[in-house]
mmCIF file of N, CA, C and O in Angstrom:
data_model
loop_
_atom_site.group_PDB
_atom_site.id
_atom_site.type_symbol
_atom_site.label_atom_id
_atom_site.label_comp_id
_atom_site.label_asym_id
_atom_site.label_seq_id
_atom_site.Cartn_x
_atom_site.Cartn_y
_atom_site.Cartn_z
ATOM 1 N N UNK J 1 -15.213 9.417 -12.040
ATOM 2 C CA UNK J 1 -14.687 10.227 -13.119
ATOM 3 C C UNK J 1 -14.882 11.694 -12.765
ATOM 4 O O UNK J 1 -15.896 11.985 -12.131
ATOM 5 N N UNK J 2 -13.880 12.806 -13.164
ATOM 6 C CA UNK J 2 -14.230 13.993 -13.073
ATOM 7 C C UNK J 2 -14.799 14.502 -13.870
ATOM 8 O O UNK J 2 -14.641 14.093 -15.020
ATOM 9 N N UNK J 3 -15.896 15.848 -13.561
ATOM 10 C CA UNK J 3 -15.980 16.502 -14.596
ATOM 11 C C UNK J 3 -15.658 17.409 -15.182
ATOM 12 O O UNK J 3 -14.736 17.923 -14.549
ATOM 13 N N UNK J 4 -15.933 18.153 -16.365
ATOM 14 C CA UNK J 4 -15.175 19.209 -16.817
ATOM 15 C C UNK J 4 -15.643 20.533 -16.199
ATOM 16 O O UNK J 4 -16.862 20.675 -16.305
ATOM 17 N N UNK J 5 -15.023 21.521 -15.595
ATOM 18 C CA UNK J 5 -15.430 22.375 -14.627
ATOM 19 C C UNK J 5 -14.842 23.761 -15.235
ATOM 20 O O UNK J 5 -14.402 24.640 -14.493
ATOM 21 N N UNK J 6 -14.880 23.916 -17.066
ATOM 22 C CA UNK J 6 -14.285 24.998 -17.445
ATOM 23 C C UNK J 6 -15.489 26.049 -18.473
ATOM 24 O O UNK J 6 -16.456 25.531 -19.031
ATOM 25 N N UNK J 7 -15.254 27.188 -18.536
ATOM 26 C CA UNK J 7 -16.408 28.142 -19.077
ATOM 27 C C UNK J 7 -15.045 27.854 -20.763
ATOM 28 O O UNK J 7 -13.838 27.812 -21.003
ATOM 29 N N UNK J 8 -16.720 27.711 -21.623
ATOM 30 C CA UNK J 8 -16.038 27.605 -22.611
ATOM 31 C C UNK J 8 -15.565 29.221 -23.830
ATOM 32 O O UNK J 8 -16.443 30.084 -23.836
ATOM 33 N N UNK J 9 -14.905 29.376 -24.298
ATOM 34 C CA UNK J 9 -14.375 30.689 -25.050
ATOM 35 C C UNK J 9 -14.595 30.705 -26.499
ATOM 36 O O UNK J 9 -14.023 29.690 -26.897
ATOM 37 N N UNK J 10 -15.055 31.239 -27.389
ATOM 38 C CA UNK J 10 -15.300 31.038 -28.335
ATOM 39 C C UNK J 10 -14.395 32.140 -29.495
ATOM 40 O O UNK J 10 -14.333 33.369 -29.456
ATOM 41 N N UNK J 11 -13.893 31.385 -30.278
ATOM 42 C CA UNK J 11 -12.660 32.398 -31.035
ATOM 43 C C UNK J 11 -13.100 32.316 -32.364
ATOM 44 O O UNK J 11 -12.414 32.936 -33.177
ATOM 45 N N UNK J 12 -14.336 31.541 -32.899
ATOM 46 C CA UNK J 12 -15.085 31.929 -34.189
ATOM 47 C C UNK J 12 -15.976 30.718 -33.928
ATOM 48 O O UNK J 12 -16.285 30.002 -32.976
ATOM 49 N N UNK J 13 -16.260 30.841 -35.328
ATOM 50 C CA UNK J 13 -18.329 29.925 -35.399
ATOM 51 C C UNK J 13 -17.578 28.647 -35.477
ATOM 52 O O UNK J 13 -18.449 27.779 -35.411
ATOM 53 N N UNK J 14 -16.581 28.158 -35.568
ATOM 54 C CA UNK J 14 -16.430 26.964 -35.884
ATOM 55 C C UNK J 14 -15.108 26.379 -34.574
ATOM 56 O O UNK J 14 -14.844 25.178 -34.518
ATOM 57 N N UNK J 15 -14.569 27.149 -33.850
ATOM 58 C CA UNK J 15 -13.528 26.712 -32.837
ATOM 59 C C UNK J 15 -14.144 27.513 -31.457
ATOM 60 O O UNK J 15 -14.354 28.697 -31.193
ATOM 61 N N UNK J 16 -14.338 26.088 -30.643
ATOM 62 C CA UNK J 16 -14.608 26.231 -29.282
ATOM 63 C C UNK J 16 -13.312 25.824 -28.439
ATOM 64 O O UNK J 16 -12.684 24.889 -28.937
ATOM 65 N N UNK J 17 -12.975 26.171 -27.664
ATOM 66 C CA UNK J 17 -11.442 26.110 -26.727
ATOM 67 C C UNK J 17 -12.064 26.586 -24.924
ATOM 68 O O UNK J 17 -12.945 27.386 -24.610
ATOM 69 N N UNK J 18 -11.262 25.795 -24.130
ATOM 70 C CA UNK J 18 -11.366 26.392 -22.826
ATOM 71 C C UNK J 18 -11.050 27.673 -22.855
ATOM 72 O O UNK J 18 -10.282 28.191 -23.666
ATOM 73 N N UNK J 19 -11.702 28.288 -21.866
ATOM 74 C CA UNK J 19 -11.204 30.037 -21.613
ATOM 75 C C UNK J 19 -9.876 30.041 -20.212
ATOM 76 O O UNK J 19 -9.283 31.043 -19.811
ATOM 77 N N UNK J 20 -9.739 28.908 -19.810
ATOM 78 C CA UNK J 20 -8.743 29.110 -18.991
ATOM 79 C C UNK J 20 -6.868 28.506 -19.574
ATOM 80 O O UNK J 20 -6.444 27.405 -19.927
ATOM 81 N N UNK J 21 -6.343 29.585 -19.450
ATOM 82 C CA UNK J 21 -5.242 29.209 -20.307
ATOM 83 C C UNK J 21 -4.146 28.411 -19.414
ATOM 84 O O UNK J 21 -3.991 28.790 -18.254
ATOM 85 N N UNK J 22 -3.363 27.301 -19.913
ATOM 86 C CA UNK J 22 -2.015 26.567 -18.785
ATOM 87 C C UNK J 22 -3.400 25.651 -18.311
ATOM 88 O O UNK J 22 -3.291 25.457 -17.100
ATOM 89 N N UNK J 23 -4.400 25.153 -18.731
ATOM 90 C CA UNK J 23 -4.835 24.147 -18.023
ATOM 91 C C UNK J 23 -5.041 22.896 -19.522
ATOM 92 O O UNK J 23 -4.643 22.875 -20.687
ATOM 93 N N UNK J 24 -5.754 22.126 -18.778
ATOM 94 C CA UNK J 24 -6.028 20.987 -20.151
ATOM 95 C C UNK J 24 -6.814 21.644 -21.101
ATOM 96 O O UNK J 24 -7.388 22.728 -20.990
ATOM 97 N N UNK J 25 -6.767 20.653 -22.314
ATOM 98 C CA UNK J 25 -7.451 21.850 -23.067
ATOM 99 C C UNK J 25 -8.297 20.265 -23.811
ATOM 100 O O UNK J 25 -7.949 19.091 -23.934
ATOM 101 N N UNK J 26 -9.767 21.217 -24.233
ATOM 102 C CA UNK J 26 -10.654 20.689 -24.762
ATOM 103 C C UNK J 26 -10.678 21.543 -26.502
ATOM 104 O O UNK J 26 -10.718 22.772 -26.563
ATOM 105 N N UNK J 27 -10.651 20.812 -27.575
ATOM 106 C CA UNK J 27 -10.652 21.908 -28.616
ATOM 107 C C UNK J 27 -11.846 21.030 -29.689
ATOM 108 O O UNK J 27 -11.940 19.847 -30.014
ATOM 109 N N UNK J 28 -12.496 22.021 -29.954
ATOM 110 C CA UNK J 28 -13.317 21.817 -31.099
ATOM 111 C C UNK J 28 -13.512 22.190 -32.140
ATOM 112 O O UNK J 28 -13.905 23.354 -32.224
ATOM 113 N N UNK J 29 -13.315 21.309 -33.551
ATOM 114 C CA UNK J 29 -13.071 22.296 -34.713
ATOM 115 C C UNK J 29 -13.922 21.158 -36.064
ATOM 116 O O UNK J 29 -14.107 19.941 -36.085
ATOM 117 N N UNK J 30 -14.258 22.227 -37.023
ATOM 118 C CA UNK J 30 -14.755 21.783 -38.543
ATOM 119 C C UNK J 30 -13.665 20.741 -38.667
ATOM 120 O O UNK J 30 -12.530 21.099 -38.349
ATOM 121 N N UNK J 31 -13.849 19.534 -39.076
ATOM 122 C CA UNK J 31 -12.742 18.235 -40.053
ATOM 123 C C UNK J 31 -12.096 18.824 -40.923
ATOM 124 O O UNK J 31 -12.579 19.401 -41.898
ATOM 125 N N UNK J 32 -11.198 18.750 -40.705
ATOM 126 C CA UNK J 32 -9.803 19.241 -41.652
ATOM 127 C C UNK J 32 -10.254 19.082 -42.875
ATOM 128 O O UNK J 32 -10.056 20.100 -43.539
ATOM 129 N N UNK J 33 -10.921 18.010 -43.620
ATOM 130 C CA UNK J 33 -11.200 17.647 -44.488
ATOM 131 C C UNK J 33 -12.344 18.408 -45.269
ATOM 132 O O UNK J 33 -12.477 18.434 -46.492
ATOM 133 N N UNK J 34 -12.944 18.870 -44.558
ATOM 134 C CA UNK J 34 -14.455 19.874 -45.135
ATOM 135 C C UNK J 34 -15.646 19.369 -45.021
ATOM 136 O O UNK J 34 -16.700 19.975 -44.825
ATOM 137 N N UNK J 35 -15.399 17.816 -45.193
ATOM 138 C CA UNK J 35 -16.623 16.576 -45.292
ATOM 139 C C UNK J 35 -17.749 17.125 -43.755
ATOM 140 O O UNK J 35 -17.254 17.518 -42.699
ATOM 141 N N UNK J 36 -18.909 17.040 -43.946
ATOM 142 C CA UNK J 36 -19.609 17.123 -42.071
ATOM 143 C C UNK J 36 -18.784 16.612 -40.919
ATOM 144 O O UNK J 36 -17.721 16.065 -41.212
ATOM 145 N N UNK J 37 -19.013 16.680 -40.058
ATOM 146 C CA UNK J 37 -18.460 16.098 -38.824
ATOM 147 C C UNK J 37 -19.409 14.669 -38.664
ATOM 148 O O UNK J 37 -20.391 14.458 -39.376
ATOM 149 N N UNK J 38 -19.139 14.141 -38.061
ATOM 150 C CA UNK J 38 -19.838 12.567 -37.522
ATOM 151 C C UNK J 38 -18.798 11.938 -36.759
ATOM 152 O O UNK J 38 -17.582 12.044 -36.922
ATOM 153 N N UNK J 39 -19.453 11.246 -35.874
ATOM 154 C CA UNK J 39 -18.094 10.436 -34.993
ATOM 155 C C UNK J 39 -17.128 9.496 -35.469
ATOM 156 O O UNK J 39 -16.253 8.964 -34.786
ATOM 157 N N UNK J 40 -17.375 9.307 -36.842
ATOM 158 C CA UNK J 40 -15.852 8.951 -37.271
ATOM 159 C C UNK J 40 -15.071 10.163 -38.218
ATOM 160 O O UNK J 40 -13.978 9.976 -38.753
ATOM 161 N N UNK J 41 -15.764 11.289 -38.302
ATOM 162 C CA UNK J 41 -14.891 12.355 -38.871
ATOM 163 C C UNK J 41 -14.683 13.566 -38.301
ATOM 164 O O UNK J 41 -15.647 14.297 -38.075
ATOM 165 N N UNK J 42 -13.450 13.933 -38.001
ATOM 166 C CA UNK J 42 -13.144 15.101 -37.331
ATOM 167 C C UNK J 42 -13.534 15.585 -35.887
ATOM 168 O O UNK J 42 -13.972 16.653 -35.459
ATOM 169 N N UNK J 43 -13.145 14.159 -35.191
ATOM 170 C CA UNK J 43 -13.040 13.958 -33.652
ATOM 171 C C UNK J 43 -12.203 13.379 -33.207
ATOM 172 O O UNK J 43 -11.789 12.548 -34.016
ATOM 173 N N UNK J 44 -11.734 13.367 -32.369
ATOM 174 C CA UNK J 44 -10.340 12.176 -31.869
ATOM 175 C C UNK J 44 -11.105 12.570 -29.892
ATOM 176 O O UNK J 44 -11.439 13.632 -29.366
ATOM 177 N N UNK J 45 -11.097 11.498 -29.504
ATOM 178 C CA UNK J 45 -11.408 11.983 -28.060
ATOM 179 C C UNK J 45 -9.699 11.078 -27.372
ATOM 180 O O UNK J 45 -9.289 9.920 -27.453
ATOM 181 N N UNK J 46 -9.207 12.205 -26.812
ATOM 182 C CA UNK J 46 -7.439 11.297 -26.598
ATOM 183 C C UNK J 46 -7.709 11.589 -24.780
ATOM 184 O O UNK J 46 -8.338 12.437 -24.148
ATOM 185 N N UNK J 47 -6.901 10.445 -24.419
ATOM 186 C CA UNK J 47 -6.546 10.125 -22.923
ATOM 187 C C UNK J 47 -5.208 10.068 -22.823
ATOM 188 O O UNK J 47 -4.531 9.302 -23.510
ATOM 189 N N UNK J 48 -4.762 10.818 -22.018
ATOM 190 C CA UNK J 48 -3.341 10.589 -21.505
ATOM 191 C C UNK J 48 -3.236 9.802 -20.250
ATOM 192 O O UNK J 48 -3.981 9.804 -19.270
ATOM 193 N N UNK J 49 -1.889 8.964 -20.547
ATOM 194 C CA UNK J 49 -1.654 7.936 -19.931
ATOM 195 C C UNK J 49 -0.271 8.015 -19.406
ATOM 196 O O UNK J 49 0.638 8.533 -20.055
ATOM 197 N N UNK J 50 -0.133 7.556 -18.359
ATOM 198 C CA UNK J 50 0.274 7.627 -17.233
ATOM 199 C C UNK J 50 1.905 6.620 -17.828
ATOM 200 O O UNK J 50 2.804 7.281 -17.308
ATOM 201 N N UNK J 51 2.397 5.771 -18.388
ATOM 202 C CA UNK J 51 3.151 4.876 -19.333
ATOM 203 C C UNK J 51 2.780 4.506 -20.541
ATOM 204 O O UNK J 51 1.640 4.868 -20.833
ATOM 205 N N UNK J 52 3.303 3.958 -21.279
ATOM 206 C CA UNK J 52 3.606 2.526 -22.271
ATOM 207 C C UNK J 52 2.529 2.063 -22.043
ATOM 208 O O UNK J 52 1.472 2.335 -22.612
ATOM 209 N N UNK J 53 2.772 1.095 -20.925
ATOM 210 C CA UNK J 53 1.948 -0.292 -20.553
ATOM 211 C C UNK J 53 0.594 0.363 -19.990
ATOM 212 O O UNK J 53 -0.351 -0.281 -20.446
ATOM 213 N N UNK J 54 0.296 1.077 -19.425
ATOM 214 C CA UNK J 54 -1.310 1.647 -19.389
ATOM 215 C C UNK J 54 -2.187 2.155 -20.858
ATOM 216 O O UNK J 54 -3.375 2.008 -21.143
ATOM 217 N N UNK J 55 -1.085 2.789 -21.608
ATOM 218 C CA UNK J 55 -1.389 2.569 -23.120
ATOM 219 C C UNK J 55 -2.319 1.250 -23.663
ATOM 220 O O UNK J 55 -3.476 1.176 -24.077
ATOM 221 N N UNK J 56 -1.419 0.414 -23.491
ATOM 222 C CA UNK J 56 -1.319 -1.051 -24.256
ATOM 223 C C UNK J 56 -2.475 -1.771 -23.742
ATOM 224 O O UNK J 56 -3.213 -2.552 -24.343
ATOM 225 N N UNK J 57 -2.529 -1.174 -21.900
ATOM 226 C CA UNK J 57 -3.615 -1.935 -21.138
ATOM 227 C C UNK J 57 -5.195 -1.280 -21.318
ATOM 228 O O UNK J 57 -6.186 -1.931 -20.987
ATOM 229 N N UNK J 58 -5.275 0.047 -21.870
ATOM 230 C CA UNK J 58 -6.202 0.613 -22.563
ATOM 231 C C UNK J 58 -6.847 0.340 -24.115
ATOM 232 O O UNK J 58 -7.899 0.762 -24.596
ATOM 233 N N UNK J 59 -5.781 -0.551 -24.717
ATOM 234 C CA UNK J 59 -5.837 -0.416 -25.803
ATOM 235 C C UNK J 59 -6.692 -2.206 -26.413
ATOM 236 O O UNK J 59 -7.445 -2.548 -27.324
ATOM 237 N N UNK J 60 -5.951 -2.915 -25.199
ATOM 238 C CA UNK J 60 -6.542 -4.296 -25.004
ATOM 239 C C UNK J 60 -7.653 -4.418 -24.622
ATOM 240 O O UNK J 60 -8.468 -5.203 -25.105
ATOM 241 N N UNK J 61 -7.908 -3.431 -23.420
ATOM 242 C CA UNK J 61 -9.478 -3.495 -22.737
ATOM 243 C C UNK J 61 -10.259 -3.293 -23.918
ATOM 244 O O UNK J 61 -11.069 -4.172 -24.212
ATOM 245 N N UNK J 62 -10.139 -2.170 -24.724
ATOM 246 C CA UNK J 62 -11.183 -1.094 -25.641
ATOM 247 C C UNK J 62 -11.239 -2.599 -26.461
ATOM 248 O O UNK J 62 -12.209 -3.218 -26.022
ATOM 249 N N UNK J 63 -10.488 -3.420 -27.550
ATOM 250 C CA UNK J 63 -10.642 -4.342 -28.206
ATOM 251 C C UNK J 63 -11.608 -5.432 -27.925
ATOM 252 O O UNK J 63 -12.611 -5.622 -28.613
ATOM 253 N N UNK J 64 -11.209 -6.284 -26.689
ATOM 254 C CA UNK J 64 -12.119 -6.633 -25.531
ATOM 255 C C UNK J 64 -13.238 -6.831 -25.683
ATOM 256 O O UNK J 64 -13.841 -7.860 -25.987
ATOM 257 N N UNK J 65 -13.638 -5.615 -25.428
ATOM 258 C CA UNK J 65 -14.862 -5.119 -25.587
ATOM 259 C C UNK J 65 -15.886 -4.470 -26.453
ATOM 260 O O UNK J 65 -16.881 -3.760 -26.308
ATOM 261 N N UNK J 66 -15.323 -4.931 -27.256
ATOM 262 C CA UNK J 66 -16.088 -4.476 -28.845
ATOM 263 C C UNK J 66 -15.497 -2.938 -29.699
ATOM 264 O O UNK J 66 -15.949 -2.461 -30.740
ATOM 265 N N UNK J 67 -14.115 -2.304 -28.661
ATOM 266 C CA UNK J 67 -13.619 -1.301 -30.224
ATOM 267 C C UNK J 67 -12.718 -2.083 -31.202
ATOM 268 O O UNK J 67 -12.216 -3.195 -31.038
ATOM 269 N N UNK J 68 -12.636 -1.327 -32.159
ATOM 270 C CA UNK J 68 -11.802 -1.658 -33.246
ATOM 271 C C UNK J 68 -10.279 -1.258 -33.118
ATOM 272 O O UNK J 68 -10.015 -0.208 -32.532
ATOM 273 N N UNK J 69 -9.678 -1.720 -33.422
ATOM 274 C CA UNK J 69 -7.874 -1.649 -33.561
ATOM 275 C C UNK J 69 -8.017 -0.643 -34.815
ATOM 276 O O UNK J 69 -8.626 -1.072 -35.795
ATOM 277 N N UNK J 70 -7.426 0.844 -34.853
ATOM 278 C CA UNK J 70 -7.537 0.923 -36.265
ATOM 279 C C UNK J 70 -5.910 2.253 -36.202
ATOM 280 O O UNK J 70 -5.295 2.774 -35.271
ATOM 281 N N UNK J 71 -5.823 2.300 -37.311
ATOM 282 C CA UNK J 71 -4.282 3.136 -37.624
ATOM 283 C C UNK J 71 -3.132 1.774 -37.345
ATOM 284 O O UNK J 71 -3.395 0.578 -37.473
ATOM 285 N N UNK J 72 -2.099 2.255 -37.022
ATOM 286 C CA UNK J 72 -1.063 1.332 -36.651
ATOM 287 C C UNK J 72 -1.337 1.026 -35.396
ATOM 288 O O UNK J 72 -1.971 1.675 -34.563
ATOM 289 N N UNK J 73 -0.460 -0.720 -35.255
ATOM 290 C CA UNK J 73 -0.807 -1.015 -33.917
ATOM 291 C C UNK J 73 -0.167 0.171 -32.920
ATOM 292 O O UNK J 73 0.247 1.283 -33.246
ATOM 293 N N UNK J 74 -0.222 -0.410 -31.672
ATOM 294 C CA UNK J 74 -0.275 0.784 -30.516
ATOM 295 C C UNK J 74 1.442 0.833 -30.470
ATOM 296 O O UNK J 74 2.041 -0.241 -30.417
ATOM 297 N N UNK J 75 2.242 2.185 -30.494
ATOM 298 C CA UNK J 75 3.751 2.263 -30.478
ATOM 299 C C UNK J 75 4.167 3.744 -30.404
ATOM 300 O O UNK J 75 3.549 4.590 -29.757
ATOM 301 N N UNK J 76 4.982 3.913 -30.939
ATOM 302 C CA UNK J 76 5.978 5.285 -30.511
ATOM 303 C C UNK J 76 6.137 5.421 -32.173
ATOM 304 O O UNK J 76 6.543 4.820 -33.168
ATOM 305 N N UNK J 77 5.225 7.234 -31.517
ATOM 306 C CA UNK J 77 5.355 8.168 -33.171
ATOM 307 C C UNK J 77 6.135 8.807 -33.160
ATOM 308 O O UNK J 77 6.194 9.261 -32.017
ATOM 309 N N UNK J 78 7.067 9.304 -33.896
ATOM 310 C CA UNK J 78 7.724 10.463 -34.019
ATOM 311 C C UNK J 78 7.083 11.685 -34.710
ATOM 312 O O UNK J 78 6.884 11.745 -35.923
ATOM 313 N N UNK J 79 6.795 12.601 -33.868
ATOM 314 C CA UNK J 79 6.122 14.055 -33.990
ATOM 315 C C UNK J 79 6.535 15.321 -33.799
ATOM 316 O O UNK J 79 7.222 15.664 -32.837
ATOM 317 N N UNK J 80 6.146 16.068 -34.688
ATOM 318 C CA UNK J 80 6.566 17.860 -34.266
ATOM 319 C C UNK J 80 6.781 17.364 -32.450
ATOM 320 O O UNK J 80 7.798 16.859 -31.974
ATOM 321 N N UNK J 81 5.718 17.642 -31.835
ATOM 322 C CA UNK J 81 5.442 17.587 -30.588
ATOM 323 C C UNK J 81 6.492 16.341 -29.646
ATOM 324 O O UNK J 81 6.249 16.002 -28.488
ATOM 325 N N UNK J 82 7.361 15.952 -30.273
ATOM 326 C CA UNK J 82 8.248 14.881 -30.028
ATOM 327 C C UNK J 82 7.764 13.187 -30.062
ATOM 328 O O UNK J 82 6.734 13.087 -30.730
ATOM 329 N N UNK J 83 8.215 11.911 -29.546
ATOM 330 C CA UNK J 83 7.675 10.855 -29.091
ATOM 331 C C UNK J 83 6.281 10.770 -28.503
ATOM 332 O O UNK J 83 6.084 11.235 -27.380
ATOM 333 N N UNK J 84 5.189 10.137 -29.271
ATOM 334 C CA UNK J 84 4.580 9.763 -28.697
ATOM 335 C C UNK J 84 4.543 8.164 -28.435
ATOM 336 O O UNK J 84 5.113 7.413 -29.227
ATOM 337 N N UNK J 85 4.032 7.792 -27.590
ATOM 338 C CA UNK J 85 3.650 6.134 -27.897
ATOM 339 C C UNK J 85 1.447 6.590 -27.726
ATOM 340 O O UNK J 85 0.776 7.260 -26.942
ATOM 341 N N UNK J 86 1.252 6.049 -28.512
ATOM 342 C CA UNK J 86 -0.069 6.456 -29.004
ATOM 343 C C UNK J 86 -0.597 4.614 -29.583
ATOM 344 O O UNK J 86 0.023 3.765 -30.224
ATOM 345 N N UNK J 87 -1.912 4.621 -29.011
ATOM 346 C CA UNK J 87 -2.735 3.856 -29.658
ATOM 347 C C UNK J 87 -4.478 4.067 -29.782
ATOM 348 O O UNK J 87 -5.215 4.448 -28.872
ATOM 349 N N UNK J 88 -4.824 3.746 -31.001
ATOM 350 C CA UNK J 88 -6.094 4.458 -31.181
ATOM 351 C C UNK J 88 -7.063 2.957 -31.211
ATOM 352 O O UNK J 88 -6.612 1.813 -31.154
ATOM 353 N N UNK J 89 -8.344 3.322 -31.305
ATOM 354 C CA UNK J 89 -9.697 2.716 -30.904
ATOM 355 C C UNK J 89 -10.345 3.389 -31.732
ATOM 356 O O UNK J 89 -10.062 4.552 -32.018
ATOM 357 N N UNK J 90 -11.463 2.626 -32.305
ATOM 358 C CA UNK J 90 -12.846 3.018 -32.922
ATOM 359 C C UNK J 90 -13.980 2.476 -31.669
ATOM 360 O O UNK J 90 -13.999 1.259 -31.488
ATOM 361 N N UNK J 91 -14.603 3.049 -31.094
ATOM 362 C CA UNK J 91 -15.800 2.251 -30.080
ATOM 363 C C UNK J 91 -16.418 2.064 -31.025
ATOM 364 O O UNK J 91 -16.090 2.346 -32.177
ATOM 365 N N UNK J 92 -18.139 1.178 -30.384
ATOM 366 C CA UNK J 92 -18.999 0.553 -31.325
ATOM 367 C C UNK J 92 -19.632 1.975 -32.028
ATOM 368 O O UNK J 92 -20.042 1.947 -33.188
ATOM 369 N N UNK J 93 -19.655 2.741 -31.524
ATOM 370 C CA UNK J 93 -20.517 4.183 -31.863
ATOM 371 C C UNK J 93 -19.840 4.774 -33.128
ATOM 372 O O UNK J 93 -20.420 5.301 -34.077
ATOM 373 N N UNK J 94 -18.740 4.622 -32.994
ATOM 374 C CA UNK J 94 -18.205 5.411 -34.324
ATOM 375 C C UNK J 94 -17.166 6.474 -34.014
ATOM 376 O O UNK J 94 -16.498 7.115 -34.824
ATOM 377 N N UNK J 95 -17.155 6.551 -32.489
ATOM 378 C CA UNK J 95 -16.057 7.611 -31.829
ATOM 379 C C UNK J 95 -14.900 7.434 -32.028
ATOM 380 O O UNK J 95 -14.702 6.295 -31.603
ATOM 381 N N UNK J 96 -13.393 8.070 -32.644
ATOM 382 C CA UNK J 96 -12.176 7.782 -32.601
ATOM 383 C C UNK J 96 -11.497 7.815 -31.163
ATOM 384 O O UNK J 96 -11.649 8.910 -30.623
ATOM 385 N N UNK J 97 -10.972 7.132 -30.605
ATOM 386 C CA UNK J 97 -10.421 7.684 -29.449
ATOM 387 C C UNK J 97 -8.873 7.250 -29.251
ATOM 388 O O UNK J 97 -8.592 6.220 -29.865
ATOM 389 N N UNK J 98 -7.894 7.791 -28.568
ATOM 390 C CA UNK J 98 -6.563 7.729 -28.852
ATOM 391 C C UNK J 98 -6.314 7.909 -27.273
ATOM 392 O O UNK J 98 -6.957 8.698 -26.581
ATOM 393 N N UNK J 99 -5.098 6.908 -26.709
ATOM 394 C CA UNK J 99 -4.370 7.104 -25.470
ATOM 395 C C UNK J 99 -3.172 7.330 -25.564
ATOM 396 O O UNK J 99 -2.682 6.728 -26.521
ATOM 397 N N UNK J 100 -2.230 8.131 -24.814
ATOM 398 C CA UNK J 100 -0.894 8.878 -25.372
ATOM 399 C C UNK J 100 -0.328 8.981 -24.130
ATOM 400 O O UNK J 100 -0.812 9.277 -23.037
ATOM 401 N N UNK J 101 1.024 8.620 -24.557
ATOM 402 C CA UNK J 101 1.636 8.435 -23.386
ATOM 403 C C UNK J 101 2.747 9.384 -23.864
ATOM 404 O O UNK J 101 3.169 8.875 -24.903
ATOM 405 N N UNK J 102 3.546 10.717 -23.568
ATOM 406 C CA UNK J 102 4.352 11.474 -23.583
ATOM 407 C C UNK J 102 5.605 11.512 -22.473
ATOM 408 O O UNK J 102 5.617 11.932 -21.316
ATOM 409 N N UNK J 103 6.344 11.086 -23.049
ATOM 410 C CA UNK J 103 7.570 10.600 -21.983
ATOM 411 C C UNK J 103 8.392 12.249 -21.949
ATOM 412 O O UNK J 103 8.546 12.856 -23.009
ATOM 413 N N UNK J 104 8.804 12.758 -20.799
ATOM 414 C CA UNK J 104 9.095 14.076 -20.599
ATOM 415 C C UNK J 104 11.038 14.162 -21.303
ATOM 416 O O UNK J 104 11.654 15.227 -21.284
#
């Protein structure tokens, strides 16, 4: 696995963002909601995926193995940001995590 190799930038007390701009981006922010943060609120940890079917094959493993299936099953959203095909996971910990596949 790689690691993250970026100096982080800080744009107030509550949003952390990479300082390097045009690269991936890591963002951290207060829950939309107001409620504390905790790993089932106001985190999403997302993986981009390479197809569809690496989606689906991410989405089977995580189940598998003790995450939860949760939102709609794994498919194609329609978004500001266009099509996604997106499927999300709860791990045993409480982490949300989401794989996204963005077709160009």
């Amino acid at each position: 696995m790689t690691h993250l190799s970026h100096k982080a930038s800080f744009h107030s007390r509550e949003n952390i963002t990479p300082s390097n701009p045009g690269t991936k981006h890591l963002v951290i922010t207060k829950p939309l909601n107001g409620e504390p943060a905790t790993p089932a609120n106001g985190g999403t940890i997302g993986f981009a995926m390479s197809s569809p079917e690496q989606v689906d094959a991410w989405h089977k493993a995580g189940v598998e193995n003790g995450g939860e299936a949760i939102e709609n099953p794994p498919g194609i959203r329609h978004t500001p940001m266009g099509d996604l095909y997106l499927a999300y996971l709860r791990d045993p910990d409480g982490n949300k995590l989401c794989a996204l596949y963005k077709a160009s």
